[in-house]
Amino acid sequence: MNIPHSTTAMTNSTPDRLPVTPALETKLPRVGTTIFTVMSALASEHGAVNLGQGFPDFDCDPALIDAVTDAMKQGLNQYPPMTGVPVLRTAIADKIEALYGHRYDAASEITVTAGATQGILTTLLCCVRTGDEVIVIEPAYDSYVPAIELAGGTPVFVQMQLGETGYTVPWDKVAAAVSPRTRMIMVNTPHNPTGSVLDTSDLEKLADIVRGTDILILSDEVYEHMVFDGREHASLCRHPELAARSFVNSSFGKTYHVTGWKVGYVAAPAALSAEFRKVHQFNVFTVNTPVQYALAAYMKNPAPYLELPAFYQRKRDLFLDGLKNTRFKLVPSGGTYFQCVDYRAISDKSEADFSKWLTTELGVAAIPVSAFYAQPKESGIVRFCFAKKDETLQLALKRLAAI
Ligand code: PMP
Ligand code: GLN
């Protein structure tokens, strides 16, 4: 049967009046497409080896995929509990306790998130109110500032210092940036993009700054299992005073080579987790059920994450060894799967132009570190990601050796 297609809107519209989209004032005027998406697109357009966006070009353990399949076949396909499946929350709490000595209550202090990006946004949304200031240490991961702004907060920037030992946090400047309006300080260790890692003396200095205040801390620890040269990850939860005021964010994407699965978690004291969950239940509600069960089963074996530092340290060393044959100057770093290099002996282009040139002319994509600053800052440094098969790294090194 042919039903006449007629609606009120259609009856009222005349052929010479096209529907008009209302003007929308943007909430994020300084935001465009992320640098990672831009550089990955440029790399694929030019057939470049993509050492730009941070993701492995090798697959995860097939046992992990089997565990997801098993969970799906067992019918674990409906909404899980809002805070995450209990077996996974317990596995996370056990792991944190075993590694860092702090016990979170699995029921009230661990929340499973749709990756760290959501954990970070939700943390800011539940803590920050209009007019609050959030201290951001630059260079900073690109989601931080838009997330602060969406929460109505104002970012206050402190820049890391670059010296012979690499990038370090100037805690005296962080202390000087604190004002009566400071609601939160954001830290990231191991640090993207610089690869620097905090140590216990950094934690002490941070504790000195926040002691006696209401300042909260967001600690981004997604690279917690990529700390090299025998150093230990300085999780903020190792420090009882800091743990009492921190939202510790992590992500399984980095640890298990599954960046596309987007599952992570936030560990925070019960009172903070309760506020986090109020927002969480209305911006994601729940996170992929079978993946949560699979991760819980897979985490029973600690070997994959305990072996990760050695796995990535070998790749880092392979990459660094090859870079010795180039005119790049290495920026010392102790963690993550990123390596920053100073290219000023090679070119005086801006970081963005040099990254584009490397991608289009030399066939190796990189990320300009200037993209991690709110105000353009040129240091002559770009970031490479070495989470790649050895042959990918070797091909990139061969191309880089040409300059
Ligand atoms: N924080 C940092 C420092 C990151 O590098 C990333 C992404 N690689 C994230 C957060 C986001 O993690 P996820 O992919 O789990 O959202
Ligand atoms: N975190 C990854 C990086 O720093 C990229 C994630 C993304 O593309 N947003 O390269």
Short mmCIF file of C-alpha atoms and ligand atoms in Angstrom, two decimals:
data_model
loop_
_atom_site.label_atom_id
_atom_site.label_comp_id
_atom_site.label_asym_id
_atom_site.label_seq_id
_atom_site.Cartn_x
_atom_site.Cartn_y
_atom_site.Cartn_z
CA MET A 1 0.00 0.00 0.00
CA ASN A 2 1.25 3.45 -0.81
CA ILE A 3 1.05 5.58 2.34
CA PRO A 4 1.00 9.33 1.61
CA HIS A 5 4.18 10.89 3.03
CA SER A 6 3.02 13.99 4.85
CA THR A 7 4.11 15.69 8.07
CA THR A 8 3.29 19.03 9.62
CA ALA A 9 6.81 20.28 8.96
CA MET A 10 6.54 19.36 5.30
CA THR A 11 3.13 20.98 4.92
CA ASN A 12 4.45 24.22 6.43
CA SER A 13 7.61 24.38 4.33
CA THR A 14 7.56 26.14 1.02
CA PRO A 15 9.90 25.15 -1.81
CA ASP A 16 11.86 28.43 -1.64
CA ARG A 17 12.57 28.20 2.14
CA LEU A 18 15.21 25.63 2.94
CA PRO A 19 15.50 24.31 6.49
CA VAL A 20 17.95 26.47 8.47
CA THR A 21 20.42 25.10 11.02
CA PRO A 22 20.49 27.37 14.07
CA ALA A 23 23.83 29.05 14.82
CA LEU A 24 25.70 27.21 17.57
CA GLU A 25 28.32 29.03 19.57
CA THR A 26 31.11 26.52 20.04
CA LYS A 27 31.99 25.42 23.57
CA LEU A 28 35.52 24.56 22.47
CA PRO A 29 36.72 27.42 20.24
CA ARG A 30 40.37 26.34 20.25
CA VAL A 31 39.71 22.72 19.38
CA GLY A 32 40.05 21.23 15.92
CA THR A 33 40.73 17.63 14.89
CA THR A 34 43.30 15.99 17.20
CA ILE A 35 46.90 15.97 16.04
CA PHE A 36 46.90 12.15 16.29
CA THR A 37 44.07 11.82 13.78
CA VAL A 38 45.64 14.44 11.49
CA MET A 39 49.08 12.77 11.45
CA SER A 40 47.68 9.25 11.04
CA ALA A 41 45.63 10.42 8.03
CA LEU A 42 48.71 12.12 6.52
CA ALA A 43 50.79 9.00 7.15
CA SER A 44 48.33 6.75 5.39
CA GLU A 45 47.88 9.19 2.50
CA HIS A 46 51.66 9.21 1.93
CA GLY A 47 52.41 5.59 2.78
CA ALA A 48 54.59 6.73 5.69
CA VAL A 49 55.66 4.50 8.56
CA ASN A 50 53.34 5.73 11.30
CA LEU A 51 55.40 6.49 14.40
CA GLY A 52 52.99 9.32 15.16
CA GLN A 53 49.79 8.24 16.91
CA GLY A 54 50.49 6.02 19.91
CA PHE A 55 49.26 2.51 19.24
CA PRO A 56 50.93 -0.86 18.65
CA ASP A 57 51.06 -2.21 15.08
CA PHE A 58 51.12 -5.77 16.46
CA ASP A 59 48.25 -7.78 17.86
CA CYS A 60 47.38 -8.66 21.42
CA ASP A 61 47.73 -12.10 22.99
CA PRO A 62 45.28 -14.48 21.19
CA ALA A 63 44.34 -15.83 24.65
CA LEU A 64 42.79 -12.46 25.43
CA ILE A 65 40.68 -12.59 22.28
CA ASP A 66 39.63 -16.15 23.20
CA ALA A 67 38.61 -14.89 26.63
CA VAL A 68 36.30 -12.27 25.05
CA THR A 69 34.83 -14.89 22.71
CA ASP A 70 34.26 -17.23 25.67
CA ALA A 71 32.47 -14.50 27.61
CA MET A 72 30.25 -13.72 24.63
CA LYS A 73 29.45 -17.40 24.11
CA GLN A 74 28.57 -17.73 27.78
CA GLY A 75 25.88 -15.12 27.20
CA LEU A 76 27.64 -12.32 29.07
CA ASN A 77 26.28 -9.77 26.64
CA GLN A 78 23.85 -7.55 28.57
CA TYR A 79 24.38 -4.48 30.72
CA PRO A 80 26.87 -5.12 33.49
CA PRO A 81 26.70 -3.34 36.86
CA MET A 82 27.16 0.42 36.44
CA THR A 83 30.49 0.45 38.28
CA GLY A 84 31.98 -2.52 36.41
CA VAL A 85 31.71 -6.30 36.87
CA PRO A 86 32.72 -7.30 40.42
CA VAL A 87 35.34 -9.85 39.26
CA LEU A 88 37.15 -7.18 37.29
CA ARG A 89 36.98 -4.59 40.07
CA THR A 90 38.37 -7.16 42.47
CA ALA A 91 41.14 -8.14 40.05
CA ILE A 92 42.08 -4.46 39.68
CA ALA A 93 42.09 -3.87 43.45
CA ASP A 94 44.23 -7.00 43.98
CA LYS A 95 46.70 -5.93 41.32
CA ILE A 96 47.06 -2.41 42.70
CA GLU A 97 47.62 -3.78 46.18
CA ALA A 98 50.21 -6.31 45.00
CA LEU A 99 52.14 -3.73 42.98
CA TYR A 100 51.77 -0.51 44.94
CA GLY A 101 50.77 -1.60 48.43
CA HIS A 102 47.54 0.36 48.62
CA ARG A 103 44.24 -1.46 49.09
CA TYR A 104 41.23 0.03 47.36
CA ASP A 105 37.82 -1.40 48.23
CA ALA A 106 36.66 -3.13 45.04
CA ALA A 107 33.01 -2.36 45.74
CA SER A 108 33.24 1.34 46.54
CA GLU A 109 36.58 2.62 45.23
CA ILE A 110 37.16 1.15 41.76
CA THR A 111 35.05 2.12 38.74
CA VAL A 112 35.53 0.60 35.29
CA THR A 113 35.53 3.25 32.54
CA ALA A 114 35.33 3.35 28.76
CA GLY A 115 39.06 4.05 28.57
CA ALA A 116 41.07 6.70 30.37
CA THR A 117 39.72 9.50 28.17
CA GLN A 118 36.29 8.97 29.71
CA GLY A 119 37.79 8.52 33.18
CA ILE A 120 39.58 11.85 32.88
CA LEU A 121 36.53 13.73 31.56
CA THR A 122 34.27 12.22 34.22
CA THR A 123 36.77 13.04 36.98
CA LEU A 124 36.83 16.67 35.88
CA LEU A 125 33.06 16.88 35.42
CA CYS A 126 32.40 15.62 38.93
CA CYS A 127 34.96 17.86 40.66
CA VAL A 128 35.28 21.11 38.77
CA ARG A 129 32.76 23.93 38.91
CA THR A 130 32.59 27.21 37.01
CA GLY A 131 35.47 29.42 38.05
CA ASP A 132 37.56 26.61 39.54
CA GLU A 133 41.19 26.43 38.45
CA VAL A 134 42.95 23.25 37.44
CA ILE A 135 46.74 23.15 37.28
CA VAL A 136 47.99 21.47 34.12
CA ILE A 137 51.64 20.59 33.64
CA GLU A 138 52.71 21.14 30.04
CA PRO A 139 53.35 19.55 27.64
CA ALA A 140 50.02 17.85 28.41
CA TYR A 141 47.93 15.14 26.79
CA ASP A 142 45.49 16.77 24.42
CA SER A 143 42.23 15.78 26.13
CA TYR A 144 43.00 17.54 29.44
CA VAL A 145 42.29 21.16 28.58
CA PRO A 146 39.06 20.58 26.60
CA ALA A 147 37.83 18.36 29.46
CA ILE A 148 38.57 21.12 32.02
CA GLU A 149 36.80 23.66 29.83
CA LEU A 150 33.74 21.44 29.34
CA ALA A 151 33.55 21.20 33.13
CA GLY A 152 33.54 25.02 33.33
CA GLY A 153 37.04 25.22 34.82
CA THR A 154 40.04 27.33 33.92
CA PRO A 155 43.36 25.63 33.17
CA VAL A 156 46.41 27.18 34.82
CA PHE A 157 49.61 26.12 33.11
CA VAL A 158 53.01 25.23 34.49
CA GLN A 159 55.64 24.16 31.97
CA MET A 160 58.05 21.29 32.51
CA GLN A 161 61.73 22.10 32.32
CA LEU A 162 64.03 20.43 29.82
CA GLY A 163 67.58 19.80 31.01
CA GLU A 164 70.37 17.27 30.59
CA THR A 165 68.30 14.59 32.39
CA GLY A 166 65.22 15.21 30.26
CA TYR A 167 61.94 16.86 31.23
CA THR A 168 61.23 17.49 34.92
CA VAL A 169 58.37 19.10 36.84
CA PRO A 170 59.35 22.40 38.53
CA TRP A 171 57.39 21.88 41.76
CA ASP A 172 58.21 25.37 43.01
CA LYS A 173 56.33 26.73 40.00
CA VAL A 174 53.42 24.36 40.66
CA ALA A 175 53.31 25.66 44.25
CA ALA A 176 53.37 29.24 42.96
CA ALA A 177 50.45 28.50 40.62
CA VAL A 178 48.17 27.45 43.49
CA SER A 179 45.46 29.99 44.32
CA PRO A 180 42.35 29.95 46.52
CA ARG A 181 40.45 28.83 43.40
CA THR A 182 42.65 25.78 42.69
CA ARG A 183 40.40 22.72 42.70
CA MET A 184 42.69 20.17 41.17
CA ILE A 185 46.22 19.41 40.00
CA MET A 186 46.65 17.00 37.07
CA VAL A 187 49.74 14.83 36.86
CA ASN A 188 50.76 12.17 34.36
CA THR A 189 53.42 9.55 35.02
CA PRO A 190 54.94 8.02 32.92
CA HIS A 191 54.40 11.11 30.87
CA ASN A 192 53.05 11.52 27.35
CA PRO A 193 54.71 12.94 25.27
CA THR A 194 58.07 13.39 27.09
CA GLY A 195 58.52 9.88 28.51
CA SER A 196 59.58 11.36 31.86
CA VAL A 197 58.63 9.52 35.05
CA LEU A 198 58.01 10.89 38.52
CA ASP A 199 59.83 9.39 41.51
CA THR A 200 59.16 9.32 45.24
CA SER A 201 60.77 12.71 45.76
CA ASP A 202 58.30 14.20 43.25
CA LEU A 203 55.43 12.67 45.21
CA GLU A 204 56.78 14.22 48.41
CA LYS A 205 56.94 17.63 46.78
CA LEU A 206 53.39 17.29 45.48
CA ALA A 207 52.22 16.22 48.95
CA ASP A 208 53.90 19.30 50.46
CA ILE A 209 51.94 21.51 48.05
CA VAL A 210 48.49 20.05 48.73
CA ARG A 211 48.82 19.33 52.45
CA GLY A 212 46.21 21.28 54.43
CA THR A 213 44.24 22.30 51.30
CA ASP A 214 41.12 20.93 49.58
CA ILE A 215 43.00 20.43 46.33
CA LEU A 216 42.22 17.17 44.55
CA ILE A 217 44.56 15.32 42.21
CA LEU A 218 43.94 13.57 38.93
CA SER A 219 46.77 11.17 38.23
CA ASP A 220 46.94 9.78 34.70
CA GLU A 221 48.88 6.51 34.93
CA VAL A 222 47.91 4.82 31.67
CA TYR A 223 51.57 3.96 30.99
CA GLU A 224 52.10 2.50 34.47
CA HIS A 225 53.64 -0.69 33.08
CA MET A 226 56.12 1.05 30.81
CA VAL A 227 58.84 2.20 33.20
CA PHE A 228 62.39 1.30 32.21
CA ASP A 229 65.95 0.84 33.47
CA GLY A 230 64.87 -0.86 36.70
CA ARG A 231 62.91 2.13 37.97
CA GLU A 232 59.58 1.70 39.73
CA HIS A 233 56.30 3.30 38.79
CA ALA A 234 55.55 6.03 41.33
CA SER A 235 51.80 5.51 41.44
CA LEU A 236 50.23 8.25 43.51
CA CYS A 237 48.42 5.58 45.50
CA ARG A 238 51.79 4.53 46.99
CA HIS A 239 51.70 7.77 48.98
CA PRO A 240 48.86 7.58 51.57
CA GLU A 241 48.36 11.34 51.79
CA LEU A 242 48.12 11.64 48.00
CA ALA A 243 45.96 8.52 47.63
CA ALA A 244 43.43 10.11 50.01
CA ARG A 245 42.78 12.95 47.52
CA SER A 246 43.55 11.35 44.14
CA PHE A 247 41.64 9.91 41.23
CA VAL A 248 44.10 7.42 39.71
CA ASN A 249 43.23 6.79 36.04
CA SER A 250 44.56 3.83 34.07
CA SER A 251 43.74 1.98 30.87
CA PHE A 252 43.99 -1.61 29.67
CA GLY A 253 44.55 -0.37 26.12
CA LYS A 254 48.25 0.29 26.68
CA THR A 255 48.96 -2.64 28.97
CA TYR A 256 47.45 -5.36 26.80
CA HIS A 257 48.04 -3.90 23.29
CA VAL A 258 44.32 -3.26 22.77
CA THR A 259 43.99 0.52 22.42
CA GLY A 260 40.78 0.05 20.41
CA TRP A 261 38.94 -1.72 23.21
CA LYS A 262 38.70 1.44 25.30
CA VAL A 263 38.42 -0.03 28.77
CA GLY A 264 40.12 1.49 31.79
CA TYR A 265 39.40 2.32 35.39
CA VAL A 266 39.50 5.01 38.04
CA ALA A 267 40.61 4.22 41.58
CA ALA A 268 39.68 6.80 44.22
CA PRO A 269 38.65 6.93 47.88
CA ALA A 270 34.98 6.01 48.46
CA ALA A 271 33.73 9.58 48.90
CA LEU A 272 35.39 10.68 45.65
CA SER A 273 34.32 7.53 43.80
CA ALA A 274 30.72 8.15 44.86
CA GLU A 275 30.78 11.55 43.14
CA PHE A 276 32.59 10.09 40.14
CA ARG A 277 29.90 7.44 39.76
CA LYS A 278 27.08 10.01 39.80
CA VAL A 279 28.49 11.48 36.60
CA HIS A 280 29.68 8.16 35.17
CA GLN A 281 26.18 6.67 35.26
CA PHE A 282 24.89 9.43 33.01
CA ASN A 283 27.71 9.73 30.52
CA VAL A 284 28.45 6.08 29.82
CA PHE A 285 26.38 4.16 32.39
CA THR A 286 28.21 0.89 31.74
CA VAL A 287 31.22 -0.49 29.88
CA ASN A 288 31.46 -3.43 27.45
CA THR A 289 30.46 -6.58 29.39
CA PRO A 290 32.34 -9.43 27.65
CA VAL A 291 35.58 -7.42 27.52
CA GLN A 292 35.34 -6.81 31.27
CA TYR A 293 34.94 -10.53 31.99
CA ALA A 294 37.77 -11.36 29.62
CA LEU A 295 40.12 -8.87 31.25
CA ALA A 296 39.26 -10.24 34.71
CA ALA A 297 40.10 -13.78 33.59
CA TYR A 298 43.27 -12.71 31.76
CA MET A 299 44.56 -10.63 34.69
CA LYS A 300 44.84 -13.75 36.84
CA ASN A 301 48.22 -14.21 35.22
CA PRO A 302 50.44 -11.24 36.13
CA ALA A 303 53.17 -12.20 33.62
CA PRO A 304 51.90 -10.07 30.70
CA TYR A 305 52.11 -6.80 32.63
CA LEU A 306 55.16 -7.78 34.65
CA GLU A 307 56.99 -8.53 31.40
CA LEU A 308 55.92 -5.30 29.72
CA PRO A 309 58.83 -3.11 30.89
CA ALA A 310 61.38 -5.53 29.42
CA PHE A 311 59.32 -5.93 26.25
CA TYR A 312 59.19 -2.20 25.59
CA GLN A 313 62.67 -1.43 26.90
CA ARG A 314 64.07 -3.74 24.22
CA LYS A 315 62.09 -1.90 21.54
CA ARG A 316 63.17 1.46 22.95
CA ASP A 317 66.82 0.37 22.87
CA LEU A 318 66.52 -0.95 19.32
CA PHE A 319 65.04 2.38 18.27
CA LEU A 320 67.59 4.47 20.19
CA ASP A 321 70.46 2.44 18.80
CA GLY A 322 69.27 3.15 15.28
CA LEU A 323 68.77 6.85 16.00
CA LYS A 324 72.45 7.09 16.96
CA ASN A 325 73.14 6.98 13.20
CA THR A 326 71.12 10.16 12.67
CA ARG A 327 71.55 13.80 13.59
CA PHE A 328 68.62 13.70 16.00
CA LYS A 329 69.50 14.45 19.62
CA LEU A 330 67.74 12.09 22.02
CA VAL A 331 65.74 13.51 24.90
CA PRO A 332 66.41 11.29 27.94
CA SER A 333 63.29 9.49 29.14
CA GLY A 334 62.38 6.64 31.49
CA GLY A 335 58.97 5.43 30.41
CA THR A 336 56.01 5.21 27.98
CA TYR A 337 56.31 3.97 24.42
CA PHE A 338 57.34 7.40 23.16
CA GLN A 339 60.73 8.88 22.40
CA CYS A 340 61.23 12.60 21.88
CA VAL A 341 64.06 13.88 19.71
CA ASP A 342 65.55 17.32 19.15
CA TYR A 343 65.89 17.97 15.40
CA ARG A 344 67.46 21.43 15.51
CA ALA A 345 70.72 20.15 14.01
CA ILE A 346 68.71 19.07 10.97
CA SER A 347 66.12 21.78 10.35
CA ASP A 348 64.83 25.11 11.57
CA LYS A 349 61.25 24.35 10.55
CA SER A 350 58.47 24.62 13.14
CA GLU A 351 57.61 21.34 14.86
CA ALA A 352 54.34 21.06 12.94
CA ASP A 353 56.06 21.71 9.59
CA PHE A 354 58.94 19.39 10.40
CA SER A 355 56.50 16.59 11.35
CA LYS A 356 54.61 17.09 8.08
CA TRP A 357 57.86 17.16 6.13
CA LEU A 358 59.09 13.98 7.82
CA THR A 359 55.81 12.27 6.97
CA THR A 360 55.39 13.41 3.38
CA GLU A 361 59.02 13.60 2.22
CA LEU A 362 60.83 11.03 4.31
CA GLY A 363 57.97 8.62 4.93
CA VAL A 364 58.05 8.55 8.75
CA ALA A 365 55.23 10.18 10.73
CA ALA A 366 55.93 11.94 14.04
CA ILE A 367 53.95 14.18 16.40
CA PRO A 368 55.02 17.79 17.06
CA VAL A 369 55.43 18.32 20.81
CA SER A 370 54.07 21.87 20.31
CA ALA A 371 50.64 20.21 19.93
CA PHE A 372 50.76 19.44 23.66
CA TYR A 373 50.89 23.14 24.65
CA ALA A 374 47.96 25.56 24.86
CA GLN A 375 50.07 28.44 23.58
CA PRO A 376 52.33 27.55 20.66
CA LYS A 377 55.78 26.72 21.97
CA GLU A 378 58.62 25.77 19.68
CA SER A 379 61.39 23.63 21.16
CA GLY A 380 62.50 21.83 17.99
CA ILE A 381 61.26 18.51 19.38
CA VAL A 382 59.05 15.80 17.89
CA ARG A 383 57.72 12.57 19.38
CA PHE A 384 58.09 9.10 17.90
CA CYS A 385 56.11 6.05 19.08
CA PHE A 386 58.15 2.83 19.26
CA ALA A 387 55.24 0.46 20.02
CA LYS A 388 55.87 -1.17 16.65
CA LYS A 389 57.09 -4.45 15.21
CA ASP A 390 60.88 -4.58 14.95
CA GLU A 391 60.65 -4.56 11.16
CA THR A 392 58.50 -1.39 11.28
CA LEU A 393 61.09 0.30 13.50
CA GLN A 394 63.90 -0.86 11.22
CA LEU A 395 62.17 0.52 8.14
CA ALA A 396 61.58 3.85 9.91
CA LEU A 397 65.23 3.96 11.03
CA LYS A 398 66.44 3.28 7.50
CA ARG A 399 64.41 6.24 6.25
CA LEU A 400 65.46 8.49 9.14
CA ALA A 401 69.14 7.68 8.52
CA ALA A 402 68.81 9.49 5.18
CA ILE A 403 68.81 12.91 6.87
N1 PMP B 1 46.19 9.66 28.87
C1 PMP B 1 47.28 9.59 28.14
C2 PMP B 1 48.53 10.21 28.66
C3 PMP B 1 47.26 8.95 26.91
O1 PMP B 1 48.36 8.89 26.17
C4 PMP B 1 46.05 8.37 26.45
C5 PMP B 1 45.92 7.70 25.09
N2 PMP B 1 46.86 7.07 24.62
C6 PMP B 1 44.94 8.46 27.26
C7 PMP B 1 45.02 9.12 28.46
C8 PMP B 1 43.63 7.88 26.82
O2 PMP B 1 43.54 6.52 27.03
P1 PMP B 1 42.34 5.66 26.47
O3 PMP B 1 42.70 5.27 25.08
O4 PMP B 1 42.22 4.52 27.39
O5 PMP B 1 41.12 6.53 26.49
N1 GLN B 2 47.26 8.60 23.26
C1 GLN B 2 47.68 8.38 21.92
C2 GLN B 2 48.89 9.24 21.63
O1 GLN B 2 49.30 10.03 22.42
C3 GLN B 2 46.63 8.67 20.88
C4 GLN B 2 45.22 8.58 21.27
C5 GLN B 2 44.37 9.36 20.32
O2 GLN B 2 44.52 9.26 19.11
N2 GLN B 2 43.52 10.19 20.85
O3 GLN B 2 49.42 9.12 20.57
#
